[in-house]
XYZ file of C-alpha atoms in Angstrom:
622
model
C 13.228 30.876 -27.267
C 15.896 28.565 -25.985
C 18.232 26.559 -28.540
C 16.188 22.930 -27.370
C 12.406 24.724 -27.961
C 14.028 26.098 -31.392
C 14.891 22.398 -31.652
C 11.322 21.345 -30.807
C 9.740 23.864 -33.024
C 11.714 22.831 -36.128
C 11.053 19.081 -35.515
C 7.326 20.347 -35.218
C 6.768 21.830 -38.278
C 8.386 19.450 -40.760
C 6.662 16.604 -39.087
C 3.263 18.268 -38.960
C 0.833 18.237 -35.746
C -2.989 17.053 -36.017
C -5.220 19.335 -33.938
C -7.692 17.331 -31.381
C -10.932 18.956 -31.441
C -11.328 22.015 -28.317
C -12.594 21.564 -25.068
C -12.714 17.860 -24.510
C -14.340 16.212 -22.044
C -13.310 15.159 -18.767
C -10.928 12.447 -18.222
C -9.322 12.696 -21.909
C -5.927 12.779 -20.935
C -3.670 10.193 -21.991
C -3.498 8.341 -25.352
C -6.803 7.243 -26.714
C -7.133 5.029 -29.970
C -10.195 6.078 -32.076
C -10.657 3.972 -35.527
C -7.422 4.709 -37.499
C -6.016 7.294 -34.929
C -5.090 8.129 -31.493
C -5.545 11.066 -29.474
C -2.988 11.996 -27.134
C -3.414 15.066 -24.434
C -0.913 15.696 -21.420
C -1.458 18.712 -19.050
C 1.574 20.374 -19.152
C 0.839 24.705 -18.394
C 3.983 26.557 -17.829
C 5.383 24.897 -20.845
C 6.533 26.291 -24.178
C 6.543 23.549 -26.583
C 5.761 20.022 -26.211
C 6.597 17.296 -28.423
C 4.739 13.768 -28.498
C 7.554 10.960 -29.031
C 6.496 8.013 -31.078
C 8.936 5.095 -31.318
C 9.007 2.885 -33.842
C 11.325 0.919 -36.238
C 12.475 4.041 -37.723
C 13.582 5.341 -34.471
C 11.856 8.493 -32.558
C 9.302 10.243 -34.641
C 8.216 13.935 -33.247
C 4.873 15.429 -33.656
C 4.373 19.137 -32.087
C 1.357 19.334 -30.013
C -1.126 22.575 -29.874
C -1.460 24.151 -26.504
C -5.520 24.180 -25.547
C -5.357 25.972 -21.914
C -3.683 23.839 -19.509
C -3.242 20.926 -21.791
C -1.016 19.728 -24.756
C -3.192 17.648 -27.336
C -2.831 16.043 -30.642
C -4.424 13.713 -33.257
C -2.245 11.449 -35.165
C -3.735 9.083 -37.936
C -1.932 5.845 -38.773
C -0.952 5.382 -34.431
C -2.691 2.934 -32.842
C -2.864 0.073 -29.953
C 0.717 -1.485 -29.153
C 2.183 1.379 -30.110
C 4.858 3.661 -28.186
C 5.069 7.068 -27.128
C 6.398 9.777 -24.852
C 6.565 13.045 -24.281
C 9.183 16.255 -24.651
C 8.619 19.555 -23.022
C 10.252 22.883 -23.380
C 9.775 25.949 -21.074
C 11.293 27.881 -18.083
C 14.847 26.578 -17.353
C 14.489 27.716 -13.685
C 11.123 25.308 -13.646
C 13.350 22.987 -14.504
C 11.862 22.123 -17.932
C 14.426 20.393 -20.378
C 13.664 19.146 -23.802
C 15.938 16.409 -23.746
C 14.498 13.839 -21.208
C 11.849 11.572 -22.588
C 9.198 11.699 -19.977
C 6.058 9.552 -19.426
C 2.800 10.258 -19.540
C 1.176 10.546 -15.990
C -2.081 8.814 -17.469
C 0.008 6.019 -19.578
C -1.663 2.960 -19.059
C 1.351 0.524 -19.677
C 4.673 0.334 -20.130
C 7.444 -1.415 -22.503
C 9.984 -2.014 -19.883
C 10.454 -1.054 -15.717
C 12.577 2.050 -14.507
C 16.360 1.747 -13.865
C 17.985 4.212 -12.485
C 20.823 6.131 -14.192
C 22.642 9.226 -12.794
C 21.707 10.969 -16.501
C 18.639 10.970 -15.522
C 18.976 13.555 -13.552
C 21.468 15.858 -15.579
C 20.256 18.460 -17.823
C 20.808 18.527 -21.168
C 21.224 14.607 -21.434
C 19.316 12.914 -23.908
C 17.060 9.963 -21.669
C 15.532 8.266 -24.780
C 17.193 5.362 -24.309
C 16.812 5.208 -19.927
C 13.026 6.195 -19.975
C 10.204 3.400 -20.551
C 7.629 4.076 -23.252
C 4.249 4.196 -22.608
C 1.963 1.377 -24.900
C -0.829 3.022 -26.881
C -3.443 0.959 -24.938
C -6.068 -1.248 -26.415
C -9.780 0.385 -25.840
C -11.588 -1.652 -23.344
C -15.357 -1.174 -22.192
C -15.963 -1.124 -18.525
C -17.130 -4.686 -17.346
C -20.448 -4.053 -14.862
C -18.820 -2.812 -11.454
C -18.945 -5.862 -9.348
C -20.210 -5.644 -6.097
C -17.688 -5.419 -3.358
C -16.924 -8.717 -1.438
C -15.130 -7.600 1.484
C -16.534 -5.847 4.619
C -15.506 -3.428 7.316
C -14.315 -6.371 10.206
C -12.668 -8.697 7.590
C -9.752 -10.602 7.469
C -7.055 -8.569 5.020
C -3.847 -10.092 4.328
C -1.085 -7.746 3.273
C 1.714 -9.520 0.611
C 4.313 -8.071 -1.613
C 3.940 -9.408 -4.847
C 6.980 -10.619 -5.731
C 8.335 -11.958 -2.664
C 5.012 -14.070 -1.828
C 5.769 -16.100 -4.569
C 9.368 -16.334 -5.770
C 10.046 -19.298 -3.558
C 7.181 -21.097 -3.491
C 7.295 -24.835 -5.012
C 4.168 -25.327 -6.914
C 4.245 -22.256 -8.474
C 5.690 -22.508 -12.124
C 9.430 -20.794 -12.208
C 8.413 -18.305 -15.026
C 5.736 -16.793 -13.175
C 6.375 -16.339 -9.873
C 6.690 -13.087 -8.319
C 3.765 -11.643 -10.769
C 0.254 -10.843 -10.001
C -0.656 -13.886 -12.260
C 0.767 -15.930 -9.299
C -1.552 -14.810 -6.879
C -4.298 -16.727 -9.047
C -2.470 -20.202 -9.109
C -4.730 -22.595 -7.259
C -2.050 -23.555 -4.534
C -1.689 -19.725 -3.442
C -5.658 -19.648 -3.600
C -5.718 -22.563 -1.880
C -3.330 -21.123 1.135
C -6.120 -17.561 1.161
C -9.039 -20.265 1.577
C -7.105 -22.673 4.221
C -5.899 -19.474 6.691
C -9.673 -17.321 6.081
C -8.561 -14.194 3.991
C -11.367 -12.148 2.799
C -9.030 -9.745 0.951
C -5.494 -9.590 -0.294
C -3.952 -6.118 0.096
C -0.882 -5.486 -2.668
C 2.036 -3.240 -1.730
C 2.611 -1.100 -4.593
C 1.975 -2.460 -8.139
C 2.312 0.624 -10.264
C 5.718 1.266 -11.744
C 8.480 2.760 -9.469
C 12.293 3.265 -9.880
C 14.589 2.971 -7.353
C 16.199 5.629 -5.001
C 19.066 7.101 -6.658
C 21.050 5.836 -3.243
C 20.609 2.356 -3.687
C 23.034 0.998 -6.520
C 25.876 2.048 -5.142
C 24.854 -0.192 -2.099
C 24.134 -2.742 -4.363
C 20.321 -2.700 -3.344
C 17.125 -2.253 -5.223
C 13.709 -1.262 -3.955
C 11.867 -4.317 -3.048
C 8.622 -2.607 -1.679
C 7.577 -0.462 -4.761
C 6.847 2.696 -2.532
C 8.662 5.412 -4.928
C 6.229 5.430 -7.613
C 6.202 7.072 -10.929
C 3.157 6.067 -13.083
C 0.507 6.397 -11.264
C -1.766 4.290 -13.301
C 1.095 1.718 -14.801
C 1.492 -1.732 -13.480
C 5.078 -2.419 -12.902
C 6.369 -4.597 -15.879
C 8.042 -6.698 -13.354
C 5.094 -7.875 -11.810
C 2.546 -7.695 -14.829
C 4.654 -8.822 -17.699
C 0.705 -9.729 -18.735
C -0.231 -5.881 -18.325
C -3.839 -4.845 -17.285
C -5.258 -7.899 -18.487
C -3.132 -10.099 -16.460
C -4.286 -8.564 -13.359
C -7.659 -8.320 -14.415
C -7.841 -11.838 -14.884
C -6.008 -12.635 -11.176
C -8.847 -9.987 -10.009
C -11.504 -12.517 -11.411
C -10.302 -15.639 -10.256
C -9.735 -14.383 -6.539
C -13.402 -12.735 -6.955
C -14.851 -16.698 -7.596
C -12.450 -17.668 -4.707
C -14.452 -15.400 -2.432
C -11.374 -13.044 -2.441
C -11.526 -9.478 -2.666
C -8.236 -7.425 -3.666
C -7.231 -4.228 -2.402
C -4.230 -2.053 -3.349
C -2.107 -0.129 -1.710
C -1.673 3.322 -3.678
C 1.202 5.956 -3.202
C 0.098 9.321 -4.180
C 2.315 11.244 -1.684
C 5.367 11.261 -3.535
C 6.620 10.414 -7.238
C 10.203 8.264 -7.698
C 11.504 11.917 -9.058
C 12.893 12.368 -5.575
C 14.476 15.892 -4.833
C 15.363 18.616 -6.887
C 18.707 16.540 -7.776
C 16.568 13.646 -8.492
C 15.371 12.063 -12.207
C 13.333 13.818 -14.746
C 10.748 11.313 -15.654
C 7.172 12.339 -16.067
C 5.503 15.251 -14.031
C 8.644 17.169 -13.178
C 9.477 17.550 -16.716
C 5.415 18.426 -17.647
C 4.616 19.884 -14.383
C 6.748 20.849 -12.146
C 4.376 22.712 -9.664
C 2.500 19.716 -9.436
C 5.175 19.181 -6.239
C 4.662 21.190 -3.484
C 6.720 24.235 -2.861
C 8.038 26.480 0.440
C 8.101 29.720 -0.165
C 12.018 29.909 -1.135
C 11.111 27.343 -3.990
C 12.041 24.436 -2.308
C 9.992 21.335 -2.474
C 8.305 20.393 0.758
C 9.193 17.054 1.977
C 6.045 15.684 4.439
C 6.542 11.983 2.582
C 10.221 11.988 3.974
C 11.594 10.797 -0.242
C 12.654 14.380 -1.089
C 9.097 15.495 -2.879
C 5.505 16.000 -1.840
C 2.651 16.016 -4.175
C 0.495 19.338 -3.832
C -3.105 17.860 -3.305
C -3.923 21.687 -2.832
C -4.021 21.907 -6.709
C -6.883 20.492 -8.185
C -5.176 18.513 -11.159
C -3.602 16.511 -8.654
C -6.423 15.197 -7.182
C -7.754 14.657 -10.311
C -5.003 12.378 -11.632
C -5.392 10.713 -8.320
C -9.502 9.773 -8.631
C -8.790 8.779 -11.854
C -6.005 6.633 -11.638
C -8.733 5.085 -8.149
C -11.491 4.916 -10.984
C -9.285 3.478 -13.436
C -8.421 0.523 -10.934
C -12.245 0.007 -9.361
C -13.240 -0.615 -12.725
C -11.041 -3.532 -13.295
C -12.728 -5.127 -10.132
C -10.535 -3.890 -7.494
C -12.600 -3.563 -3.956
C -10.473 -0.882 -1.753
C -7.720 0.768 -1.907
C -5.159 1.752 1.217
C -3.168 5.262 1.237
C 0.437 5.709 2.198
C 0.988 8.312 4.300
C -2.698 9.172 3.463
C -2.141 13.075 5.428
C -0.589 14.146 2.200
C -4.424 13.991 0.247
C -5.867 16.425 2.835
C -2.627 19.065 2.819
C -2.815 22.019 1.375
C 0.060 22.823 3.511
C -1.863 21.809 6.503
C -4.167 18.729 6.936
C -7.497 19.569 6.581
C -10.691 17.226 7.765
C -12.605 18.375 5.378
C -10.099 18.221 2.421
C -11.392 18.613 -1.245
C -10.599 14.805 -2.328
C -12.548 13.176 0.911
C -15.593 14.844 -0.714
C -14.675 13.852 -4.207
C -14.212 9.919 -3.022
C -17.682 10.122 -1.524
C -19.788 11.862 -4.265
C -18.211 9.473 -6.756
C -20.496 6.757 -8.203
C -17.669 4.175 -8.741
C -15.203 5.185 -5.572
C -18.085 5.722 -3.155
C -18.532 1.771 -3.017
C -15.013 0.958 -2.481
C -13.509 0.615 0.750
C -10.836 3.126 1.743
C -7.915 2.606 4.359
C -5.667 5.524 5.467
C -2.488 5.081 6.683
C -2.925 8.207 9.084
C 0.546 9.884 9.330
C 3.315 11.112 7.420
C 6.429 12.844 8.640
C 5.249 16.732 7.651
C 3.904 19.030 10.766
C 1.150 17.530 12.294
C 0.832 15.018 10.602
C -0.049 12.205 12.992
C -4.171 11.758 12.139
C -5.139 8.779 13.696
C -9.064 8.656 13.909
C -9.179 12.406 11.579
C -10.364 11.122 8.781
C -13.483 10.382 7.232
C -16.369 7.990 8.989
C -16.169 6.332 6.232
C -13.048 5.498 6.144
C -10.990 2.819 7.681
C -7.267 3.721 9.703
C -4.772 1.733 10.456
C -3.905 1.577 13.906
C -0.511 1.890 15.425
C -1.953 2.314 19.062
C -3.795 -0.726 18.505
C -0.337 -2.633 17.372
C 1.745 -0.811 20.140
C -0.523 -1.149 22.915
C -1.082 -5.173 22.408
C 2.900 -5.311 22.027
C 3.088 -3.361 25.449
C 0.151 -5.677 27.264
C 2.342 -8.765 26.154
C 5.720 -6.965 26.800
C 4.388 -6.704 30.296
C 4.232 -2.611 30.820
C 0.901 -1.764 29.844
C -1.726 -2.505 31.811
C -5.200 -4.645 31.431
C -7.363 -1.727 30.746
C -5.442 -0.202 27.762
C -5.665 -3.469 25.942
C -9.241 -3.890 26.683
C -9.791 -0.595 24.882
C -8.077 -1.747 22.017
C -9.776 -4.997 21.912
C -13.236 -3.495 22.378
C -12.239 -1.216 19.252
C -9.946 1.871 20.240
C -13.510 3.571 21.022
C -10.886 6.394 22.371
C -9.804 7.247 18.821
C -12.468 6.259 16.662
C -15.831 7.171 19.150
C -18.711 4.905 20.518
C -20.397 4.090 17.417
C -21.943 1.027 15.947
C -18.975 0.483 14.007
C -15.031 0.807 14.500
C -12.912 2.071 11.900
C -9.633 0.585 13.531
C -7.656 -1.747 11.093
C -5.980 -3.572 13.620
C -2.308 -5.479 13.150
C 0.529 -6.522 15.600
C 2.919 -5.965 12.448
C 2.884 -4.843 8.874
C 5.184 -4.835 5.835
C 6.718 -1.606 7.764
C 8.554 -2.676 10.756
C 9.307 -6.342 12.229
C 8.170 -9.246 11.305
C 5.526 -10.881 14.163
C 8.363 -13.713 14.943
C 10.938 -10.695 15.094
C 8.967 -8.624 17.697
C 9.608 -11.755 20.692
C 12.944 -11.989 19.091
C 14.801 -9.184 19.116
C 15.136 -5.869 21.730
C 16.090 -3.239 19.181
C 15.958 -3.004 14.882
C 19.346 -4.983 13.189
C 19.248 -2.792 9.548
C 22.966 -2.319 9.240
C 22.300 -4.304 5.634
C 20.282 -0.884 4.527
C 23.624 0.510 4.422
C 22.864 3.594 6.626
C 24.316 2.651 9.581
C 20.997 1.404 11.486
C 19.903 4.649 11.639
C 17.013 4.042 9.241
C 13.008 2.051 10.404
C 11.695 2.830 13.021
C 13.272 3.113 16.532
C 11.216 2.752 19.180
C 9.916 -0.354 17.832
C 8.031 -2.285 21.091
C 9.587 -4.884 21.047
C 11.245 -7.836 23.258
C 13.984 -11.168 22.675
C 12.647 -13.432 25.167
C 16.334 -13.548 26.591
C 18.481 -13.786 23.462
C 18.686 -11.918 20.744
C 18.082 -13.554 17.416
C 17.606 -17.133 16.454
C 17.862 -19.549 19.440
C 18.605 -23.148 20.001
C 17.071 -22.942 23.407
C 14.133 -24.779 23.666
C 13.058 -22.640 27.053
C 13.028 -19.467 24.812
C 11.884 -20.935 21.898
C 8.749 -21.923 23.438
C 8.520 -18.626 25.572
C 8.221 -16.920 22.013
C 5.866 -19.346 20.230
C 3.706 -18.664 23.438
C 4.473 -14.877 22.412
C 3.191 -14.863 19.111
C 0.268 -17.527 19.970
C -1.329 -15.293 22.382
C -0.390 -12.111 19.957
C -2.420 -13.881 17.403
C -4.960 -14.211 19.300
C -5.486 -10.983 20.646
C -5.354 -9.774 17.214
C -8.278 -12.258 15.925
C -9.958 -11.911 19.373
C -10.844 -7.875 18.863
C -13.053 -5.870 17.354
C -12.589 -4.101 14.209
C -11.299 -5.426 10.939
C -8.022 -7.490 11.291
C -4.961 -7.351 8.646
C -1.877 -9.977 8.827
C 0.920 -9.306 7.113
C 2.276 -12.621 4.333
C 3.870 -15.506 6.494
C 3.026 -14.166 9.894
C 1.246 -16.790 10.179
C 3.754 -19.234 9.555
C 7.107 -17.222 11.418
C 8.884 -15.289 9.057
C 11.863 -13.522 10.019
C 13.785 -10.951 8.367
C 16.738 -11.206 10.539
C 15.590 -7.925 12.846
C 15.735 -6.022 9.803
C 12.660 -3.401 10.068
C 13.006 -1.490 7.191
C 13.574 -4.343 4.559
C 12.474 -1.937 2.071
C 15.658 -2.610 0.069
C 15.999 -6.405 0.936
C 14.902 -7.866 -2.294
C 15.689 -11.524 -1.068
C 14.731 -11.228 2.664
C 11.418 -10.180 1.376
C 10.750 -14.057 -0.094
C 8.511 -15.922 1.180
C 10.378 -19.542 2.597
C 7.254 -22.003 1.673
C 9.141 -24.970 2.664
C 10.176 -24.259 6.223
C 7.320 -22.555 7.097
C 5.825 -23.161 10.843
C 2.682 -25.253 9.965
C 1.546 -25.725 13.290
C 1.280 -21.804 13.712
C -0.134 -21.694 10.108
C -3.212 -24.552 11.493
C -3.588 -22.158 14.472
C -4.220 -19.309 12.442
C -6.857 -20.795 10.414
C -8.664 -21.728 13.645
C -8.628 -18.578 14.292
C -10.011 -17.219 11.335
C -12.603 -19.499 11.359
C -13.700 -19.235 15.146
C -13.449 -15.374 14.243
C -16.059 -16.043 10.883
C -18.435 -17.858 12.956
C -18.351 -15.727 15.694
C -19.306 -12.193 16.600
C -15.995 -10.428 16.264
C -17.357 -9.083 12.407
C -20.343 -7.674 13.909
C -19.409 -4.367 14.415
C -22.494 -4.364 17.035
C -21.064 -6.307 19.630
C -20.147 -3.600 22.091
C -23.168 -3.157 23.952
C -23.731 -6.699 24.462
C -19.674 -7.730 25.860
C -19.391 -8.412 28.838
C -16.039 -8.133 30.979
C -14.802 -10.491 34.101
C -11.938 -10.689 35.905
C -9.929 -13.684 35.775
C -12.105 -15.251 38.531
C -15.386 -14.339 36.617
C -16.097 -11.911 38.893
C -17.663 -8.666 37.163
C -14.710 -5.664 36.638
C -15.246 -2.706 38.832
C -12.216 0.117 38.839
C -10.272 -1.618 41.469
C -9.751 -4.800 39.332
C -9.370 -2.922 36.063
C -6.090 -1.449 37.631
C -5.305 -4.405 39.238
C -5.873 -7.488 36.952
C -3.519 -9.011 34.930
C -6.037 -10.273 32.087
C -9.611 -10.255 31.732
C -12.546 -12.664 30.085
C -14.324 -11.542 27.448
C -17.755 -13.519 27.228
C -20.162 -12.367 23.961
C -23.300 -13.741 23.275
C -23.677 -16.099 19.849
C -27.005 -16.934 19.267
C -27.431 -19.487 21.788
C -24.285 -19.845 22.837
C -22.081 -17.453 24.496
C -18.233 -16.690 23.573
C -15.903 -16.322 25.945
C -12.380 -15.101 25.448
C -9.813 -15.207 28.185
C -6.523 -13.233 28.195
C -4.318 -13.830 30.926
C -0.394 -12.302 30.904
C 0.580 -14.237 33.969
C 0.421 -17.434 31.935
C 1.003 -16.415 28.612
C -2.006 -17.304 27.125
C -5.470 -16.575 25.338
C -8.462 -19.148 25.553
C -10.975 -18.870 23.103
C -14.190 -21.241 23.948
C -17.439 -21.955 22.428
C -17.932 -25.222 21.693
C -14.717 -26.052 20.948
C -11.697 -24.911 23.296
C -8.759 -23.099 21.396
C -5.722 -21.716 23.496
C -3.052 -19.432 21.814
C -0.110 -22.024 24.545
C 1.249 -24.111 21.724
């Protein structure tokens, strides 16, 4: 027994442990008030001793729990909603187990404070009580009716950060913006409504720390993407907790607006084997994946993988899904989404795509893979399930390329017809198309600037991605010109367009639509202030065109994932395509029936713009 699980042991048996009764049912981990009590149960197996933490007035209070196979569980009268707790483990020093870091619960439900960083969180034999949030004893809540799911495959999704959609806009009060309770305010509703969004998609929303790299750059993680409670909003953004976002979930719901998030269960914020101790590497440490020298495999690129082989881990991932549905969420997208079918390798028929599907609450959702990571093979574009929506890279490349000028007519018409090529000739397309995302430039960036500008990241511009298709219209960065500035609203006019103009469901990423830049920075993962929003100067002119193209796209066909059959393809002079003018042309027309009127879309690269005509004319030429 080592001197800290003597330590444990002795704190155990003068405080006295409560047993929970044996063999509980499913989905008990976590803290869970009953009358006068709560019953706490973490799965921690290779561990000697573990200790639950409760905080109070008095300080730390320790109460030894009592081992029941795989998991830790005990019963304590007189604890109860509000109140705080953590855990302590003891075992194997080579596992890395060390009783003196405070660690959270993987199932905690909220938290008193955010992460912060601290180099002690990583060194053994430091006491963390006073670095590591607590986890809040949550208040029992009966699940509202499962609401029926708003948004469709062929939707409009609009990706946003949380905090930087808000933080500078003008009619949002100053004490809330940059929460999830902002999202609900009528103007932001009112913006959803005006530009056609049938779903908000939020970046990360669960608590995260930052890299251990950052503060001495004097940077902070502005995307949320290094997550460490899997079921935990960040305090940041939901001072209100799970009732806060519950509530914005409602009010979006009677907009007409579904909400999807975007979940990170590829990694945790505990980083490499020098990183923090903060929740499952202090419970359970072979919840990471490991090469066979002991290593931890690194296929999410942030120095840990989670092993999705083991079957607790894709249980703590369906239930922290469940948990989430049930509070009136309608999808859910996966970063680097390969890492849920590895077990090393990526397998089609993983374990959890089954899971998702036979689930009574998850099988209704929508579900969005991002379909790569960084591991070996691990670029799955149109692998996973039919069921499933992908985003699509080739969709957002090829476009770029068309527009760019070296890519030819053909390629974009199979990307506008729905990437049939990746995803097959069904009824439906799976392809989530996008010209840009929160991950690389910004749409006004991609017709401003011929390579990325991230020397701000502090690595040297070595960091996004770089062969990013991109082009500067003649200078590079912001221009007074008014030749090039109209050459690259023309650009992202007849980008737009294309975008709204396919088939498949379309995402935009927040103020696309009205030309934000980030300066050529495409990794502004660490940009806290470039992320903001600038509500003020925004481009309303683009903004108006957007929402005519929303609602041409509504009215029309391009939801209707049946529309292949019935398109019909011209060359520029009407005349019907044969293989000669496929290779040849420099744009097509598009012309789809619509009732009883037909559709016609034109695309033409020689003049630098996209006509959209039913009975109205809309051209992407500003």
């Amino acid at each position: 027994m080592s001197d800290g699980q003597g330590m444990l042991g002795r704190l155990g048996r003068r405080v006295g442990a409560f047993l929970w009764p044996p063999a509980p049912e499913a989905g008990t981990l976590g803290a869970h008030p009953v009358e006068s009590r709560t019953r706490f149960a973490v799965r921690a197996p290779d561990a000697s001793m573990v200790m639950l933490c409760l905080f109070g007035a008095g300080g730390e209070r320790r109460v030894a729990m009592i081992r029941h196979d795989d998991q830790w569980r005990a019963d304590v009268p007189g604890v109860g909603p509000g109140d705080l707790y953590g855990y302590r483990a003891d075992g194997p020093a080579a596992m890395g187990f060390d009783p003196a870091k405070l660690l959270v619960d993987p199932y905690a439900l909220e938290l008193d404070r955010p992460f912060a960083y601290d180099p002690q969180l990583g060194q053994r034999g430091v006491d963390t009580a006073d670095l590591v949030p607590r986890a809040i004893v949550p208040v029992p809540w009966t699940d509202d009716p499962l609401p029926p799911r708003r948004f469709c495959p062929g939707g409009f999704i609009y990706e946003l950060n949380v905090r930087g959609f808000t933080m500078r806009h003008p009619e949002v009060p100053a004490e809330q913006r940059g929460t999830i309770a902002a999202l609900a305010h009528p103007a932001v509703i009112a913006h959803f409504r005006r530009i056609g969004v049938d779903a908000i998609e939020l970046m990360p929303i669960v608590a995260w720390i930052d890299e251990r790299h950052l503060g001495p750059l004097g940077l902070t993680n502005a995307w949320g993407y290094n997550p460490v409670a899997m079921m935990a909003l960040d305090p940041r953004l939901a001072p209100g907790g799970m009732d806060e976002l519950r509530a914005t979930i409602a009010t979006l719901r009677e907009a007409g607006i579904g909400v999807i998030l975007d979940m990170v269960f590829n990694h945790s914020g505990e980083s490499d084997l020098a990183g923090p101790t903060l929740s499952l590497r202090g419970l359970d440490p072979l919840s990471y994946a490991h090469a066979p020298d002991g290593s931890l495999i690194n296929d999410a690129g942030t120095g840990n993988t989670l092993d999705f082989g083991r079957p607790h881990v894709r249980t703590l991932a369906l239930d922290s899904l469940r948990h989430f549905a049930r509070m009136g969420v309608e999808g859910f997208r996966f970063d680097l989404a390969p890492v849920l079918a590895r077990s090393p390798g990526f397998d089609p028929q993983a374990p959890i795509f089954a899971a998702i599907a036979a689930d009574p609450v998850l099988s209704t959702r929508i579900m969005i893979a991002e379909p790569w990571d960084i591991g070996p093979g691990g670029y799955r574009l149109g692998a996973f399930p039919d069921t499933w929506l992908e985003w699509n890279d080739r969709y957002r490349d090829d476009v770029r390329r068309f527009w760019r000028g070296d890519l030819g007519v053909g390629a974009l018409a199979t990307r506008v017809a729905g990437s049939s090529d990746l995803f097959g000739r069904s009824a439906h397309t799976r392809s989530v198309n996008f010209i840009s995302a929160h991950d690389g430039f910004a749409l006004a960036d991609v017709v401003s600037y011929s390579g990325r500008h991230n020397q701000a990241n502090g690595e040297e511009n070595r960091d996004g991605h770089a062969e990013e298709v991109c082009w500067n219209n003649g200078v590079e960065g912001p221009s007074d010109d008014p030749d090039i500035r109209r050459r690259r609203d023309a650009d992202i006019r007849a980008l737009l367009a294309t975008l709204f103009a396919s088939r498949g469901t379309v995402m935009l990423t927040a103020g696309d639509e009205f030309g934000r830049s980030q300066g050529g920075n495409n990794n502004a993962y660490a940009q806290d202030e470039l992320s903001w929003l600038d509500w003020t100067g925004r481009d309303t002119a683009l903004e108006a065109f957007v929402a005519r193209l929303a609602a041409l796209r509504r009215a029309g066909p391009f939801a209707d994932q049946h529309w292949l059959a019935q398109a019909d393809w011209r060359d520029l002079s009407v005349r019907p395509m044969t293989s000669e003018r496929w290779q040849a042309a420099n744009g097509f027309v598009l012309r789809l029936p619509m009732g009883a009127e037909m559709l016609t879309v034109r695309i033409d690269r020689d003049e630098r713009r996209v006509t959209l005509a039913r009975s109205t004319l809309l051209e992407s030429r500003p």
